[in-house]
Short mmCIF file of C-alpha atoms in Angstrom, two decimals:
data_model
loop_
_atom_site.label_atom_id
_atom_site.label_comp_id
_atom_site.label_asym_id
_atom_site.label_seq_id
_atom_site.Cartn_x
_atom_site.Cartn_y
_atom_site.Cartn_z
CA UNK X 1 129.29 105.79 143.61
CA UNK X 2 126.73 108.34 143.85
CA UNK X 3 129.85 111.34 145.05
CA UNK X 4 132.08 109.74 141.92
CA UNK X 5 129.62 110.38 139.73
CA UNK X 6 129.60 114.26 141.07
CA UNK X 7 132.74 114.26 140.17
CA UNK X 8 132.95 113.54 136.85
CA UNK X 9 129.64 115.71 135.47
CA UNK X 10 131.42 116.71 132.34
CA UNK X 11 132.57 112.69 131.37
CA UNK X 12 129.34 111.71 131.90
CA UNK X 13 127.52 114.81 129.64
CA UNK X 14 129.63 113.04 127.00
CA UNK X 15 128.76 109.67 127.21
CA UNK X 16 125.28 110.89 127.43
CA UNK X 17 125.63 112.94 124.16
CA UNK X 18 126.88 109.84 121.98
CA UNK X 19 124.98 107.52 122.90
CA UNK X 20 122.12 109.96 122.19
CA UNK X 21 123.41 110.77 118.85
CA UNK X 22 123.78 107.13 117.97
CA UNK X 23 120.22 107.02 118.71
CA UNK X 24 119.21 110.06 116.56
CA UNK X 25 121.05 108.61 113.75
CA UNK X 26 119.37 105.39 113.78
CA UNK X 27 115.54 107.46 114.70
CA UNK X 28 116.37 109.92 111.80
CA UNK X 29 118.09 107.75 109.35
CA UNK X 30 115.67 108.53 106.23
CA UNK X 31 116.29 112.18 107.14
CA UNK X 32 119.96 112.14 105.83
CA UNK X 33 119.37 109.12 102.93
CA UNK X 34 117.06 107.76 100.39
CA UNK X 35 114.74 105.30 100.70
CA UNK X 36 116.68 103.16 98.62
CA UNK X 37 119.95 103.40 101.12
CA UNK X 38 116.94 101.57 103.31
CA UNK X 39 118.76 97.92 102.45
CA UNK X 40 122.29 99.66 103.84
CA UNK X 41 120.42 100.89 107.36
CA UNK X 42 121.25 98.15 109.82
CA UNK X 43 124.85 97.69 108.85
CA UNK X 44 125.01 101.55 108.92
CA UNK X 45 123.67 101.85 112.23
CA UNK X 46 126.14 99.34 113.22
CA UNK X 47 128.94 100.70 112.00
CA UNK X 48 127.71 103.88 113.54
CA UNK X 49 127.34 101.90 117.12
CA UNK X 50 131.49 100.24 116.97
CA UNK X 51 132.46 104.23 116.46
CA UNK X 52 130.53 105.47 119.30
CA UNK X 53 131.60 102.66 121.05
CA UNK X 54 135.48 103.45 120.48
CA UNK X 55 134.70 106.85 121.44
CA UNK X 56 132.83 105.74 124.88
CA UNK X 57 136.39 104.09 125.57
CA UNK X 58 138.10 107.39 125.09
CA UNK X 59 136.40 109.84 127.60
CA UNK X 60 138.83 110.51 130.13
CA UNK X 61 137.77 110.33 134.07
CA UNK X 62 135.01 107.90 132.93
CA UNK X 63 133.89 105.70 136.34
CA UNK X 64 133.87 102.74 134.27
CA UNK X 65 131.68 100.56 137.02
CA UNK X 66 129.04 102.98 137.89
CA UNK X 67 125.48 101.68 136.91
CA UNK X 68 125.12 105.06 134.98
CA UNK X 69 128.08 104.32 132.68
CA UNK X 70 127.10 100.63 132.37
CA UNK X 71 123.42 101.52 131.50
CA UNK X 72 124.77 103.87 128.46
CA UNK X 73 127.20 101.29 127.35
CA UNK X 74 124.50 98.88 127.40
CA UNK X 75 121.94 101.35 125.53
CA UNK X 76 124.75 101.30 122.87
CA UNK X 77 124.93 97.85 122.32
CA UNK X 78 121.23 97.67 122.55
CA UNK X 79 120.51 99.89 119.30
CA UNK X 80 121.01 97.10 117.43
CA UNK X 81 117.64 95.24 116.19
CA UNK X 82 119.50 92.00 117.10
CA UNK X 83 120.21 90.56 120.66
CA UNK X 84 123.36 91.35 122.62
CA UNK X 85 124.42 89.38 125.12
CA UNK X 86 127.17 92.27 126.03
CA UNK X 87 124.30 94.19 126.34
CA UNK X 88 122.48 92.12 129.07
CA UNK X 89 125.68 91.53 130.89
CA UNK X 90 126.31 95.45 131.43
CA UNK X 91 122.52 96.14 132.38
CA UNK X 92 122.03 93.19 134.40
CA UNK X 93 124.98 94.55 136.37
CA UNK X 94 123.49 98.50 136.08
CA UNK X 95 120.19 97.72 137.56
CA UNK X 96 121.80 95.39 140.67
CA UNK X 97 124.30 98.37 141.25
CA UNK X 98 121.21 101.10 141.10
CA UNK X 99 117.65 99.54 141.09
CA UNK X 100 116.13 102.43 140.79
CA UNK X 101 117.26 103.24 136.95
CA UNK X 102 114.19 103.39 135.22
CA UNK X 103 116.20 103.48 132.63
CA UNK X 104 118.46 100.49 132.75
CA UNK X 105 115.37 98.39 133.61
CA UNK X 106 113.69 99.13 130.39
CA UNK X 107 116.83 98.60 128.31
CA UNK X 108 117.17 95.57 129.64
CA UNK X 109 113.63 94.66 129.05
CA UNK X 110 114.07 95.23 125.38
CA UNK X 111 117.54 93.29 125.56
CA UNK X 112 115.02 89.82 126.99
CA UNK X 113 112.41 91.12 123.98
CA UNK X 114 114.87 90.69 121.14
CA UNK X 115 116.18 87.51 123.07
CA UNK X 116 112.48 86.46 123.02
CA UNK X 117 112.32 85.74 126.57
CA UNK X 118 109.07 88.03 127.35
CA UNK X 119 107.75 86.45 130.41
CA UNK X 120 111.73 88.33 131.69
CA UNK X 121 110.90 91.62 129.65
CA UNK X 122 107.73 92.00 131.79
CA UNK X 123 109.22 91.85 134.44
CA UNK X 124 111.56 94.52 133.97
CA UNK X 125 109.01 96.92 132.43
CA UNK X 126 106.51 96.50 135.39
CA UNK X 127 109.59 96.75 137.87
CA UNK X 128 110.70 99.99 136.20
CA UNK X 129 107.01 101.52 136.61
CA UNK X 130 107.49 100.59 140.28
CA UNK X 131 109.88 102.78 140.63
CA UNK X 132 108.58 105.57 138.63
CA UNK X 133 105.87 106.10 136.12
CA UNK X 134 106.98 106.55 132.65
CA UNK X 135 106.06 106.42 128.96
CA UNK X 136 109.06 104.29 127.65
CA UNK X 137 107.73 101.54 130.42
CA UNK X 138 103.89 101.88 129.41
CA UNK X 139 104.95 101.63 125.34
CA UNK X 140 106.75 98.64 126.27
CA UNK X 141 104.27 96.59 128.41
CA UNK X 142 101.69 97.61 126.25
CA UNK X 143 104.06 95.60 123.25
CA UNK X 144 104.79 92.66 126.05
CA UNK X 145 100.97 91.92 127.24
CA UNK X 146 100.14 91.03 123.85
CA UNK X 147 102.76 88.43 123.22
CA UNK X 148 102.86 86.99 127.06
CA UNK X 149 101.82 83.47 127.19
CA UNK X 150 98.24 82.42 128.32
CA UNK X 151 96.53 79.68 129.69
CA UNK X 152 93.36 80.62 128.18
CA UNK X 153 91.81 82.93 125.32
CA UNK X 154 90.02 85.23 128.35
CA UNK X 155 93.11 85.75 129.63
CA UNK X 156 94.50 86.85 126.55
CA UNK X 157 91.40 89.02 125.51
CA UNK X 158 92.27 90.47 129.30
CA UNK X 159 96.10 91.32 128.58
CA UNK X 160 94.86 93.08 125.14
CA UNK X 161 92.72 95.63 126.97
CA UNK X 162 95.53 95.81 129.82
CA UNK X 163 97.87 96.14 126.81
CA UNK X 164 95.53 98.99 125.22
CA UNK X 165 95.29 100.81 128.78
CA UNK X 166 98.55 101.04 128.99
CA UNK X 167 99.47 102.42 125.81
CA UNK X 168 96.84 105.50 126.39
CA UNK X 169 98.38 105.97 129.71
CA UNK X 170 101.68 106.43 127.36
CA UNK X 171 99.68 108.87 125.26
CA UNK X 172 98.25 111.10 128.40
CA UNK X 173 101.98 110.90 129.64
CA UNK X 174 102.71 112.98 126.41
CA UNK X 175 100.89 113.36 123.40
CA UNK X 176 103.72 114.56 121.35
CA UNK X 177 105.55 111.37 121.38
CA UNK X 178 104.85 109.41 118.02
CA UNK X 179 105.74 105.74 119.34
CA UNK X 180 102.85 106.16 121.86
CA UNK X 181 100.63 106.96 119.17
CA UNK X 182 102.37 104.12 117.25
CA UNK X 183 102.17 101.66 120.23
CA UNK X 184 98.89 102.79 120.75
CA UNK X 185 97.56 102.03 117.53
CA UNK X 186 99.25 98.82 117.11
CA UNK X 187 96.45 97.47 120.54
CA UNK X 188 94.08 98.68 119.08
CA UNK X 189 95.01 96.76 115.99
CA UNK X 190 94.90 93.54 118.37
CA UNK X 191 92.26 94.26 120.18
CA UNK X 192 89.92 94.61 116.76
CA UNK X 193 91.28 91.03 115.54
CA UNK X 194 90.33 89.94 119.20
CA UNK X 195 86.97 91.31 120.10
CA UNK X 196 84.57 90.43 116.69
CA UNK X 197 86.22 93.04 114.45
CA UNK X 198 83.66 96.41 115.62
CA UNK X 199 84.68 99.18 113.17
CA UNK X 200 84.73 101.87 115.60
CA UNK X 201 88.07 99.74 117.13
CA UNK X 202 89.42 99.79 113.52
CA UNK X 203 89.07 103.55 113.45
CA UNK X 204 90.94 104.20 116.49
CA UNK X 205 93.73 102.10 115.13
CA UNK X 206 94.18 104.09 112.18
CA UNK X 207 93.44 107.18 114.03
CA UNK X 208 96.54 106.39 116.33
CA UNK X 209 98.40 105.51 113.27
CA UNK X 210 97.76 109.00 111.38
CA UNK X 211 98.46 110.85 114.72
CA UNK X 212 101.73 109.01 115.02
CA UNK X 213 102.53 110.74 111.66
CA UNK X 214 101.43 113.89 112.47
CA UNK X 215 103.32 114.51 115.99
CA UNK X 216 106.51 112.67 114.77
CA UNK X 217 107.92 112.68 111.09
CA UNK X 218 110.31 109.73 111.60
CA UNK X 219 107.07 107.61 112.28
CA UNK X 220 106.44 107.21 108.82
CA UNK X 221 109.49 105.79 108.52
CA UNK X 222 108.57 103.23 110.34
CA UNK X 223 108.09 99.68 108.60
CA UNK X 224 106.15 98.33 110.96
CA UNK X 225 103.11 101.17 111.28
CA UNK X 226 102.92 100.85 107.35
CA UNK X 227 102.59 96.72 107.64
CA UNK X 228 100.12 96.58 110.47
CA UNK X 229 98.06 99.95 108.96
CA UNK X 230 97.72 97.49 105.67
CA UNK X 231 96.53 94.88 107.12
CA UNK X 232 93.52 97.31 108.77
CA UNK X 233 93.02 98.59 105.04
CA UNK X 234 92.42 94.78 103.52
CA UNK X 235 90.62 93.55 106.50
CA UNK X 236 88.28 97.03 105.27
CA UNK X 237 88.74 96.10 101.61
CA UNK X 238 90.40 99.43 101.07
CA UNK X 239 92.79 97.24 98.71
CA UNK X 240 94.94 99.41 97.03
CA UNK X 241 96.19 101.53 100.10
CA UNK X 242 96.82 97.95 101.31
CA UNK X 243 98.98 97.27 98.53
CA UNK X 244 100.55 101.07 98.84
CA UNK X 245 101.38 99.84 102.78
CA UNK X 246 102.87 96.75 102.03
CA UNK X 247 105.59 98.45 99.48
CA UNK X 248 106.01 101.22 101.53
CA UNK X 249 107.00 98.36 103.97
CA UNK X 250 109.53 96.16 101.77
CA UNK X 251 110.84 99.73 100.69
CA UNK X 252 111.69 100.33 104.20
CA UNK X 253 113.01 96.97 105.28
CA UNK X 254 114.09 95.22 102.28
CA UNK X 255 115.65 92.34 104.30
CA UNK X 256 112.08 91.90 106.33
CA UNK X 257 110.18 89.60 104.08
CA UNK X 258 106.80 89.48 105.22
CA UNK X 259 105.97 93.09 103.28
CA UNK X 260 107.10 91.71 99.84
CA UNK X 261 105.26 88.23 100.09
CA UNK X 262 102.03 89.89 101.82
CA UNK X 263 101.91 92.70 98.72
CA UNK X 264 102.29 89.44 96.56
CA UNK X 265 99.47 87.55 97.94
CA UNK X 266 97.05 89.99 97.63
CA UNK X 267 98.09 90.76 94.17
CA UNK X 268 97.67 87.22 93.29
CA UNK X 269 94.44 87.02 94.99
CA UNK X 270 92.86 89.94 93.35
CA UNK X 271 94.34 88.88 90.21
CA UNK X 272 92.85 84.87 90.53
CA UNK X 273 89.78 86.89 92.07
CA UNK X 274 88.93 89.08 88.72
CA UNK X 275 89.92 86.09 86.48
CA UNK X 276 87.11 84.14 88.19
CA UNK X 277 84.27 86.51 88.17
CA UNK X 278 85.62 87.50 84.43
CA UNK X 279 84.48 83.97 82.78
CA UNK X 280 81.95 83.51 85.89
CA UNK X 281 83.72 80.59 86.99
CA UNK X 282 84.59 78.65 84.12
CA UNK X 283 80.89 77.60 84.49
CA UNK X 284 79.78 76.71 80.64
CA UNK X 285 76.96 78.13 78.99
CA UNK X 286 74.56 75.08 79.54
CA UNK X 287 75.41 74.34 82.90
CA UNK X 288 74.93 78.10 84.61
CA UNK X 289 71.66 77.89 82.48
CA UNK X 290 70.85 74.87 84.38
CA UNK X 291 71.74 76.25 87.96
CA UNK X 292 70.19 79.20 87.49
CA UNK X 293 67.03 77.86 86.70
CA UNK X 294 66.88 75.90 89.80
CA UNK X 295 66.70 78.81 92.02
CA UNK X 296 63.24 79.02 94.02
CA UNK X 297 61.64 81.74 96.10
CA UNK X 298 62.14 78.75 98.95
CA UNK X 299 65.24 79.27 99.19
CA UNK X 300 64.98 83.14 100.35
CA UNK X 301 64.31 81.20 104.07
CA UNK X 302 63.06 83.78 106.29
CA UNK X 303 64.26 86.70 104.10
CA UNK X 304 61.40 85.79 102.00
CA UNK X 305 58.76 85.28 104.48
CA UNK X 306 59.18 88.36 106.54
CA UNK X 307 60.85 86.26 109.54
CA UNK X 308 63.82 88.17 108.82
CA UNK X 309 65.03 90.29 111.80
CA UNK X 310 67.54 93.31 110.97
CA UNK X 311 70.18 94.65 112.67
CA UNK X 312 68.08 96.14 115.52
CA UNK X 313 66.21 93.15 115.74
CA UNK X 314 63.24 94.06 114.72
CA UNK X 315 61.70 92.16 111.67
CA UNK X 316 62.03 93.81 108.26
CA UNK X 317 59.75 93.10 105.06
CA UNK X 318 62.96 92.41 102.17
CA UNK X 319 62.04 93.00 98.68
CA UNK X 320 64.03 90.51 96.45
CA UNK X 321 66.04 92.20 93.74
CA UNK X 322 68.04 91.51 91.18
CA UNK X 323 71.95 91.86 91.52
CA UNK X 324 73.10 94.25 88.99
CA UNK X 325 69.94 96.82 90.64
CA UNK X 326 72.18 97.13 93.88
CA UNK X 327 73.58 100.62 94.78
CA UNK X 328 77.27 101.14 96.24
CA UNK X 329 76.53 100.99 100.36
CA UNK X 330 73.99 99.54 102.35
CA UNK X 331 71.06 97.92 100.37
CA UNK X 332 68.40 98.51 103.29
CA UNK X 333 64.99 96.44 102.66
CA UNK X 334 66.70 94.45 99.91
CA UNK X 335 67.60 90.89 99.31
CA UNK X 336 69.46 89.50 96.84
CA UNK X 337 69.73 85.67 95.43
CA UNK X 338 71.74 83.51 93.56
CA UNK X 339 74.36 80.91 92.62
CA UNK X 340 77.91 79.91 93.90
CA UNK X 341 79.88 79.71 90.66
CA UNK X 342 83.40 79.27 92.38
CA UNK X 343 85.36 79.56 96.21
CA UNK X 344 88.85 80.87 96.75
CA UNK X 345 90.33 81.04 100.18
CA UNK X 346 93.74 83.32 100.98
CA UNK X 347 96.66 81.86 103.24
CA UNK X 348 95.09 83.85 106.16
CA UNK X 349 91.61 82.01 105.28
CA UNK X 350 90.04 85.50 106.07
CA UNK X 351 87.85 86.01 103.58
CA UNK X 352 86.04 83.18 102.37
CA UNK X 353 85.42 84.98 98.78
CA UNK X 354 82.95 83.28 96.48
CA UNK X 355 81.20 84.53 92.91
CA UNK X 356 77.20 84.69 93.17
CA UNK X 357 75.22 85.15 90.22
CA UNK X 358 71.49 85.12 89.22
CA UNK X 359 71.81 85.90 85.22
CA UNK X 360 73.56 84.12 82.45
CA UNK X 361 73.76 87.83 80.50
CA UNK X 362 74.63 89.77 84.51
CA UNK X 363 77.63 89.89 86.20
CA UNK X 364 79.21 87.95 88.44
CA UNK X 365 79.51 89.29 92.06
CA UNK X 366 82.47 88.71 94.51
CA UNK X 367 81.01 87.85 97.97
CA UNK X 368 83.54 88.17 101.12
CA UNK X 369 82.53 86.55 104.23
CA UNK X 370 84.58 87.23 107.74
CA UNK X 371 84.28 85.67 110.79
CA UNK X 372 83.27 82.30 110.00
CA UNK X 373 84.91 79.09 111.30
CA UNK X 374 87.33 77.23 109.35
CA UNK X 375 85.11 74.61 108.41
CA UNK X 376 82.34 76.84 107.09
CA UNK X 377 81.71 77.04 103.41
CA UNK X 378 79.91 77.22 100.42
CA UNK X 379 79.33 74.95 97.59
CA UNK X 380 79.75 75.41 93.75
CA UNK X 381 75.78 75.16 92.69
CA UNK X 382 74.52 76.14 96.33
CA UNK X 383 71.92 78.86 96.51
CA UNK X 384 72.98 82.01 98.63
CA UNK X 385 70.78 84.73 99.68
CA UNK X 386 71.83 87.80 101.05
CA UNK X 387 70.08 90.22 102.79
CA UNK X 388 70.94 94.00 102.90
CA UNK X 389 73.76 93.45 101.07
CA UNK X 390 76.63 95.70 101.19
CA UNK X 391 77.53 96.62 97.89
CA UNK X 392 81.52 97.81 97.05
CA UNK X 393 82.73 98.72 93.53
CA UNK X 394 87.31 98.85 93.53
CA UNK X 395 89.10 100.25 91.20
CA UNK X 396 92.31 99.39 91.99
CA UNK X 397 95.43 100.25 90.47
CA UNK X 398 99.23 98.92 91.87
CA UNK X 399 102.83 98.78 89.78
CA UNK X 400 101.19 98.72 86.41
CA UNK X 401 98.08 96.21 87.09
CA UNK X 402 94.41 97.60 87.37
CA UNK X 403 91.81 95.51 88.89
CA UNK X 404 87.77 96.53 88.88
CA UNK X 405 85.28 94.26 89.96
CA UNK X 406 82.30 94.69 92.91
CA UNK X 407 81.93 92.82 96.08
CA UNK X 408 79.75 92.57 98.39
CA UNK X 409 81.11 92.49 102.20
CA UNK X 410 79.57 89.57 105.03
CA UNK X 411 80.43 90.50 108.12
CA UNK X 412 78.99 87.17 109.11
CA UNK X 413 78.21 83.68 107.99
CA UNK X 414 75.19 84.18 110.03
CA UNK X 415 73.65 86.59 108.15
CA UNK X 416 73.63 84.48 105.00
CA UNK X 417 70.83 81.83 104.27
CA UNK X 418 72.47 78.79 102.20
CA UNK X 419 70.09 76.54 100.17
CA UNK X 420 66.93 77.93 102.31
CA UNK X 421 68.76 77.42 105.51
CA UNK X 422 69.86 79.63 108.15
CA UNK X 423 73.93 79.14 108.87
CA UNK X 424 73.91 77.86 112.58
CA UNK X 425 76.12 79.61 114.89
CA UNK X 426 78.99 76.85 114.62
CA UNK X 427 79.66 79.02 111.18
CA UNK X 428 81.08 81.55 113.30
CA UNK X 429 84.33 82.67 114.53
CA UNK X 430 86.11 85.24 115.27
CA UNK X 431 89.04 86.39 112.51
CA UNK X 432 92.55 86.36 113.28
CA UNK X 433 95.45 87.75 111.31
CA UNK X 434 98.99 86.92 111.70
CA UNK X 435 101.77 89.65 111.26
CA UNK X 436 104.31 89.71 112.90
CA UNK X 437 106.25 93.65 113.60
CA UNK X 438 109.49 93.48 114.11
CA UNK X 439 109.51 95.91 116.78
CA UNK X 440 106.96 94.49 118.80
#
């Protein structure tokens, strides 16, 4: 095969060349049309595939079963976002005939992904690196150790770091390719909703994300950064380049759903959020005047007899305060107590949001809480304190509707003292958020 493939250098620079151009015009799509031909992309790109197709047929001197012309065929078939069964057929029969094209292996790896058999795509992307290291293979296991079935949630916590390994090996392989900055980003993103949320892991995600950008312009193009890169900036309460992500999204992939619906939900949350804190609750005049005056020194707990231990660990002397004192950032040395006037909870659960006040005439204060378990809570009427709180004022504007209210942001349950009592360490658990990319 190897001496008819000699023989035919010129058929096979063509084959080589469509197929590549079919690739370039579904990787560069946005460069030749609007965003709003985005709806028309897939059916584009497929009508794009049947010509180059047609044209694969008409190359003269073509050895039609040599695992080089069967992996391109393949490839062709394969630029679809959709399975092909075609497409496994030809590569399954590429990589028998050669089993050393890196190549055809990782096609066919992302032939078993879209089929969603990923225990098969492994496989294939781990056999490929056997037979030569490359960054195509290292995107893609990266993607497949994160979805790969596990008996256990260490062994999953093990395949995200394996998964984020492997994705900066694809970076150090070259750092000029945008879907290893992409890939890279997107374990990171997994690995923050899988190892208690540390901000520094958050940074590197969007890090990866803006580098992505910056060493490839069709990455921003890319639905899927702009969904995942949202749900960093609401986990951070950066809300309205959340709400800038998710469009961008939708506007990309108007037949993917989740965008749309996840731009709606947070809409509607901030919107049922700022009605709440607005009328406090729809708590009446008598009744908050009742609450309110039920609040005791007691139940500061041990941020009100110097028991309480900060960050460091070492014990810190808090100075209660009154809510409408607090600054924007950290409020070192200061605690702050006061009444649950309402609860809302999000589809994801993550937050649990609830209004705190400790004035009749004040404002009402948005409280976010994050990693707690599902059955943690607080009670209309309970008394909250918070210590160093970590005050956040949004202005947030998004398709005509402005939002302003201030927050203040719980890491933990466990920081929090309900009713004079410190929250036990059942109250905790880690956060997890579900989106699902459509290229991963």
């Amino acid at each position: 095969m190897a001496e008819e493939e000699e023989d035919n250098p010129q058929a096979r620079r063509s084959l080589q060349e469509l197929v590549d151009q079919l690739y370039h015009f579904r990787d560069h799509y946005f460069e030749s049309h609007s965003v709003e031909d985005a709806g028309k992309k897939q059916q584009d790109v497929r009508e794009e595939m049947e010509k180059t197709l047609k044209a694969l047929e008409a190359i003269e001197g073509l050895p039609q079963g040599q695992a080089h012309t069967l992996m391109l065929k393949g490839k062709a078939l394969n630029v679809s976002p959709d399975y092909s069964a075609q497409a496994e057929e030809l590569l399954s029969k590429a990589v028998k005939l050669d089993p050393e094209l890196v190549e055809a292996w990782n096609q066919l790896g992302e032939v078993y992904w879209k089929k969603g058999d990923v225990s098969a795509a492994h496989t294939c992307f781990s056999g490929a690196l056997s037979h030569c290291k490359n960054k195509v293979s290292l995107q893609n296991l990266s993607m497949v150790l994160r979805q790969l079935r596990t008996s256990s949630a260490d062994e999953h916590a093990q395949n995200v770091m394996d998964s984020v390994r492997q994705a900066k090996l694809a970076v150090q392989m070259d750092v000029r390719d945008g879907r290893s900055w992409y890939v890279l980003g997107n374990a990171y993103l997994s690995l923050f909703f899988n190892s208690g949320q540390n901000p520094k892991i958050s940074q590197q995600a969007l890090s990866a994300y803006a580098q992505a950008e910056k060493v490839d312009p069709t990455a921003s193009c890319n639905p899927d950064l702009h969904l995942n890169r949202a749900t960093l900036y609401k986990y951070e309460e950066n809300y309205t380049a959340a709400l800038e992500g998710f469009a961008r999204a939708g506007a990309l992939d108007p037949a993917w759903p989740e965008p749309r619906q996840r731009e709606q939900h947070l809409l509607d949350f901030l919107e049922r959020l700022t009605g709440l804190l607005e009328n406090k609750g729809k708590v009446k005049g008598k009744k908050l005047q009742s609450m309110l005056g039920s609040l005791r020194p007691s139940q500061l707990g041990p941020c009100g007899d110097g028991h309480y231990q900060g960050p460091s660990g070492q014990k810190v002397e808090l100075e209660q305060r009154p809510l409408n004192t607090l600054r924007a950032g950290v409020n070192a040395g200061t605690v702050v107590l006061g009444k649950v006037l309402f609860s809302l909870t999000t589809e994801e659960k993550v937050p649990f949001t609830f209004g705190l006040t400790d004035s009749a005439e004040g404002s009402c204060f948005a409280v976010t809480v994050y990693n707690m378990a599902q059955s943690w809570g607080v009670l209309i009427g309970d008394s909250v304190a918070v210590p160093e709180p970590h005050l956040r004022h949004h202005h947030i504007q998004h398709q005509g509707k402005s939002f302003t209210f201030s927050s203040i942001h719980v890491e933990t349950p466990l920081l929090l003292v309900v009713n004079g009592k410190v929250q036990g360490s059942q109250s905790q658990a880690a956060a997890t958020v579900a989106y699902q990319a459509q290229s991963e």
